[in-house]
Short mmCIF file of C-alpha atoms in Angstrom, two decimals:
data_model
loop_
_atom_site.label_atom_id
_atom_site.label_comp_id
_atom_site.label_asym_id
_atom_site.label_seq_id
_atom_site.Cartn_x
_atom_site.Cartn_y
_atom_site.Cartn_z
CA THR A 1 -64.74 -1.38 134.92
CA ASP A 2 -64.95 1.02 137.68
CA GLN A 3 -63.30 -1.06 140.23
CA PHE A 4 -60.39 -1.81 137.90
CA PRO A 5 -59.91 1.16 135.30
CA ASP A 6 -56.16 0.57 135.19
CA LEU A 7 -57.27 -3.00 133.45
CA ALA A 8 -60.23 -1.19 131.73
CA ALA A 9 -57.73 1.39 130.36
CA ALA A 10 -55.54 -1.38 129.34
CA ALA A 11 -58.29 -3.53 127.47
CA ARG A 12 -58.59 -0.70 125.36
CA ARG A 13 -54.99 -0.05 124.08
CA GLU A 14 -54.23 -3.88 124.12
CA LEU A 15 -57.43 -5.75 122.73
CA PRO A 16 -57.41 -5.17 119.18
CA ALA A 17 -60.80 -6.58 118.05
CA ASP A 18 -64.28 -7.16 119.32
CA CYS A 19 -63.99 -10.20 121.56
CA ILE A 20 -64.68 -12.20 124.72
CA LEU A 21 -62.26 -13.83 126.57
CA ASP A 22 -62.03 -16.35 129.03
CA GLY A 23 -59.19 -16.05 131.67
CA GLU A 24 -58.34 -14.93 135.08
CA LEU A 25 -57.57 -11.54 136.75
CA LEU A 26 -54.45 -11.80 138.73
CA ALA A 27 -52.61 -9.55 140.95
CA TRP A 28 -49.27 -9.25 139.15
CA ARG A 29 -45.64 -8.36 139.45
CA ASP A 30 -41.97 -9.02 137.96
CA GLY A 31 -43.42 -11.51 135.41
CA ARG A 32 -45.67 -13.70 137.84
CA ALA A 33 -48.67 -14.14 139.91
CA LEU A 34 -49.06 -12.52 143.38
CA PRO A 35 -50.93 -14.52 146.40
CA PHE A 36 -54.44 -14.50 145.99
CA ALA A 37 -54.69 -12.49 149.13
CA ASP A 38 -53.02 -9.46 147.27
CA LEU A 39 -55.82 -9.53 144.72
CA GLN A 40 -58.50 -9.63 147.62
CA LYS A 41 -57.17 -6.32 148.53
CA ARG A 42 -58.41 -4.66 144.92
CA HIS A 43 -61.59 -6.00 145.71
CA ASN A 44 -64.39 -3.27 146.65
CA ARG A 45 -61.79 -0.59 146.08
CA ARG A 46 -61.37 2.41 144.02
CA LEU A 47 -58.25 4.25 142.56
CA ASP A 48 -59.10 7.57 144.09
CA GLY A 49 -59.11 8.92 147.36
CA PRO A 50 -57.14 6.93 150.03
CA ASP A 51 -56.62 4.10 147.60
CA LEU A 52 -54.96 6.29 144.95
CA PHE A 53 -51.84 4.50 144.57
CA LEU A 54 -53.36 1.06 145.19
CA GLY A 55 -53.18 0.37 141.17
CA HIS A 56 -49.13 0.94 141.78
CA GLU A 57 -48.89 -1.28 144.78
CA ILE A 58 -50.79 -3.94 143.31
CA PRO A 59 -50.67 -4.19 139.57
CA LEU A 60 -53.09 -6.36 137.66
CA ALA A 61 -53.11 -8.58 134.79
CA PHE A 62 -55.44 -10.65 132.67
CA SER A 63 -54.11 -14.30 131.71
CA ALA A 64 -56.49 -15.32 128.62
CA TYR A 65 -57.19 -19.06 128.65
CA ASP A 66 -59.59 -19.03 125.61
CA LEU A 67 -61.59 -17.21 123.12
CA LEU A 68 -65.37 -17.48 123.16
CA TRP A 69 -66.33 -14.85 120.47
CA LEU A 70 -64.58 -12.76 117.91
CA ASN A 71 -65.87 -9.91 115.54
CA GLY A 72 -69.24 -11.00 115.86
CA GLU A 73 -68.61 -14.46 115.56
CA PRO A 74 -69.35 -17.18 118.32
CA THR A 75 -66.47 -19.48 118.52
CA LEU A 76 -67.68 -21.88 121.53
CA LYS A 77 -67.99 -24.73 118.79
CA HIS A 78 -64.83 -24.95 117.33
CA PRO A 79 -62.16 -27.00 118.37
CA LEU A 80 -59.75 -25.66 121.23
CA GLN A 81 -56.99 -25.97 118.88
CA ILE A 82 -58.57 -23.55 116.48
CA ARG A 83 -59.65 -21.29 119.16
CA ARG A 84 -56.25 -21.16 120.68
CA HIS A 85 -54.61 -20.52 117.24
CA ARG A 86 -56.99 -17.12 116.93
CA LEU A 87 -56.16 -16.28 120.43
CA GLU A 88 -52.65 -16.14 119.67
CA HIS A 89 -53.27 -14.18 116.42
CA LEU A 90 -55.00 -11.85 118.74
CA ALA A 91 -52.18 -11.33 121.27
CA ASP A 92 -49.82 -11.03 118.16
CA ILE A 93 -51.73 -8.08 116.70
CA GLY A 94 -52.00 -6.78 120.37
CA HIS A 95 -48.29 -7.24 121.16
CA TRP A 96 -48.89 -9.04 124.12
CA SER A 97 -45.96 -10.59 125.81
CA PHE A 98 -46.23 -13.02 128.66
CA GLY A 99 -45.33 -11.32 131.99
CA ILE A 100 -45.22 -7.96 130.78
CA GLY A 101 -48.19 -5.88 130.34
CA HIS A 102 -51.96 -6.18 131.72
CA PHE A 103 -52.83 -8.86 129.18
CA HIS A 104 -51.04 -12.10 128.29
CA LEU A 105 -51.67 -15.83 127.27
CA ALA A 106 -51.79 -18.50 129.63
CA PRO A 107 -48.84 -21.04 128.69
CA VAL A 108 -49.82 -24.10 126.90
CA PHE A 109 -47.77 -27.26 126.71
CA ALA A 110 -48.42 -30.25 124.39
CA ALA A 111 -47.64 -33.64 126.88
CA ASN A 112 -48.18 -37.00 125.62
CA THR A 113 -46.43 -38.86 128.25
CA THR A 114 -46.62 -39.24 131.97
CA ASP A 115 -43.16 -37.74 132.10
CA GLU A 116 -44.05 -34.79 129.91
CA VAL A 117 -47.15 -34.19 132.15
CA ASP A 118 -44.80 -34.28 135.15
CA THR A 119 -42.63 -31.90 133.76
CA ALA A 120 -45.27 -29.47 132.72
CA PHE A 121 -46.67 -29.77 136.26
CA HIS A 122 -43.26 -28.87 137.66
CA HIS A 123 -42.79 -25.63 135.52
CA ALA A 124 -46.46 -24.90 136.59
CA ARG A 125 -45.41 -25.09 140.51
CA GLN A 126 -42.39 -23.13 139.62
CA ARG A 127 -44.95 -20.24 138.10
CA GLY A 128 -46.84 -20.26 141.44
CA ASN A 129 -49.62 -21.81 139.78
CA GLU A 130 -51.70 -24.80 141.92
CA GLY A 131 -51.56 -27.15 138.89
CA LEU A 132 -52.56 -27.84 135.28
CA MET A 133 -55.63 -27.93 133.14
CA ALA A 134 -55.58 -31.14 130.62
CA LYS A 135 -57.63 -30.18 127.93
CA ASP A 136 -58.21 -31.99 124.75
CA PRO A 137 -57.25 -30.09 121.45
CA ALA A 138 -60.47 -31.00 119.88
CA SER A 139 -62.91 -30.08 122.78
CA ALA A 140 -65.47 -27.35 122.05
CA TYR A 141 -66.42 -24.85 124.90
CA THR A 142 -69.34 -25.91 127.03
CA PRO A 143 -69.85 -23.69 129.99
CA GLY A 144 -70.64 -25.64 133.32
CA ARG A 145 -69.41 -29.46 133.26
CA ARG A 146 -66.75 -30.42 130.64
CA GLY A 147 -66.53 -34.07 131.36
CA LEU A 148 -63.30 -35.57 130.51
CA ALA A 149 -62.72 -33.27 127.82
CA TRP A 150 -61.09 -30.88 130.65
CA LEU A 151 -59.40 -32.28 133.95
CA LYS A 152 -57.70 -30.25 136.51
CA LEU A 153 -54.59 -31.99 137.65
CA LYS A 154 -52.93 -31.46 141.12
CA LYS A 155 -50.82 -33.26 143.52
CA ALA A 156 -51.49 -33.89 146.92
CA TYR A 157 -49.56 -31.62 149.57
CA ALA A 158 -48.07 -33.22 152.63
CA THR A 159 -50.37 -33.68 155.62
CA LEU A 160 -50.50 -32.29 159.12
CA ASP A 161 -51.80 -33.35 162.26
CA VAL A 162 -53.81 -30.24 163.83
CA VAL A 163 -56.17 -29.56 166.51
CA VAL A 164 -58.95 -27.52 166.26
CA VAL A 165 -58.86 -24.94 168.93
CA ALA A 166 -61.62 -22.51 167.76
CA VAL A 167 -64.89 -22.61 165.60
CA GLU A 168 -67.42 -19.97 164.55
CA GLN A 169 -70.73 -19.96 163.22
CA GLY A 170 -71.41 -19.97 159.58
CA HIS A 171 -72.72 -17.52 157.13
CA GLY A 172 -75.70 -17.84 154.70
CA LYS A 173 -76.70 -21.36 154.37
CA ARG A 174 -74.72 -22.20 156.97
CA LYS A 175 -75.54 -19.74 159.82
CA GLY A 176 -77.03 -22.51 161.81
CA VAL A 177 -73.98 -24.60 162.12
CA LEU A 178 -70.22 -24.35 163.12
CA SER A 179 -68.23 -24.60 160.26
CA ASP A 180 -65.17 -22.03 160.33
CA TYR A 181 -62.65 -23.72 162.17
CA THR A 182 -59.28 -22.61 163.59
CA PHE A 183 -56.28 -24.77 163.34
CA ALA A 184 -53.40 -25.18 165.90
CA VAL A 185 -50.19 -27.50 165.96
CA ARG A 186 -48.38 -28.29 169.32
CA ASP A 187 -45.30 -26.45 170.16
CA GLU A 188 -42.97 -29.51 171.30
CA ALA A 189 -40.56 -26.94 173.36
CA THR A 190 -43.72 -25.50 175.53
CA GLY A 191 -46.41 -27.63 175.16
CA ALA A 192 -48.66 -24.90 173.70
CA LEU A 193 -50.96 -24.99 171.05
CA LEU A 194 -50.11 -22.10 168.26
CA THR A 195 -52.59 -21.27 165.82
CA VAL A 196 -51.73 -21.94 162.12
CA GLY A 197 -54.63 -21.17 159.83
CA LYS A 198 -58.30 -21.39 159.46
CA ALA A 199 -60.78 -23.17 157.04
CA TYR A 200 -64.11 -23.02 156.24
CA SER A 201 -64.59 -25.65 153.38
CA GLY A 202 -63.83 -29.27 152.15
CA LEU A 203 -66.30 -30.81 154.39
CA THR A 204 -69.87 -32.41 153.44
CA ASP A 205 -73.04 -31.26 155.28
CA ALA A 206 -73.37 -34.37 157.22
CA GLU A 207 -69.65 -33.68 158.40
CA ILE A 208 -70.33 -30.39 159.36
CA ALA A 209 -73.47 -31.37 161.34
CA ALA A 210 -71.97 -34.10 163.29
CA LEU A 211 -68.91 -31.94 163.79
CA THR A 212 -71.26 -29.20 165.26
CA GLU A 213 -72.42 -31.44 167.74
CA HIS A 214 -69.16 -32.23 168.96
CA PHE A 215 -67.83 -28.75 169.15
CA LEU A 216 -71.21 -27.66 170.88
CA ALA A 217 -70.59 -30.30 173.43
CA ASN A 218 -66.96 -29.60 174.28
CA THR A 219 -66.95 -25.62 174.03
CA LEU A 220 -64.88 -24.40 177.17
CA GLU A 221 -65.80 -20.70 176.46
CA GLU A 222 -68.16 -18.63 174.09
CA ARG A 223 -67.62 -15.03 172.53
CA GLY A 224 -70.32 -14.24 170.46
CA ARG A 225 -70.07 -15.97 167.33
CA LEU A 226 -66.78 -17.60 168.49
CA ARG A 227 -66.42 -20.89 170.39
#
């Protein structure tokens, strides 16, 4: 609340009932989500002092997915279609409008064929989303694993052949291994390796251990935590 006073103030105006919502906090402008990196700029920043205008530069919105509690009644065991109906009613009372204001409903589409799923996926990508969540309308809300009642649907991006040109020692439980990788691609005109990005997830502990041995054996230069 202290970190996002603009959203807290909007909640007092736009939430017309005592409720608990499940959703996502987004950096939001002109009716669509901004890149996650923009939201990260709001983390651990206060809208006072030097950050006075940060709320205007990176406005926030809360996209509501589900309704877990309403006016003293837990709703987790109700079917999703009932929870969604009550959530839509709550949004109508609060005059939420998708893309406008601090609170809005995540869009929902019924799909019964693969073509309808593909169409919904295409629209989701146009909105800047990663993909879809396919949910059984009869499903209850069970925190944690939801089995086959809720499925995340994504499509693979085109692949890219890259070279690891630098590695860094990890943090936390990975502080003893090399788990942060910097990637480069070859410039066909000059032959130089040009950095294109970093990654530090997506591998198993066994793969990281094997790669750590490989990178230790092939280090050309060491600069503190960086090889």
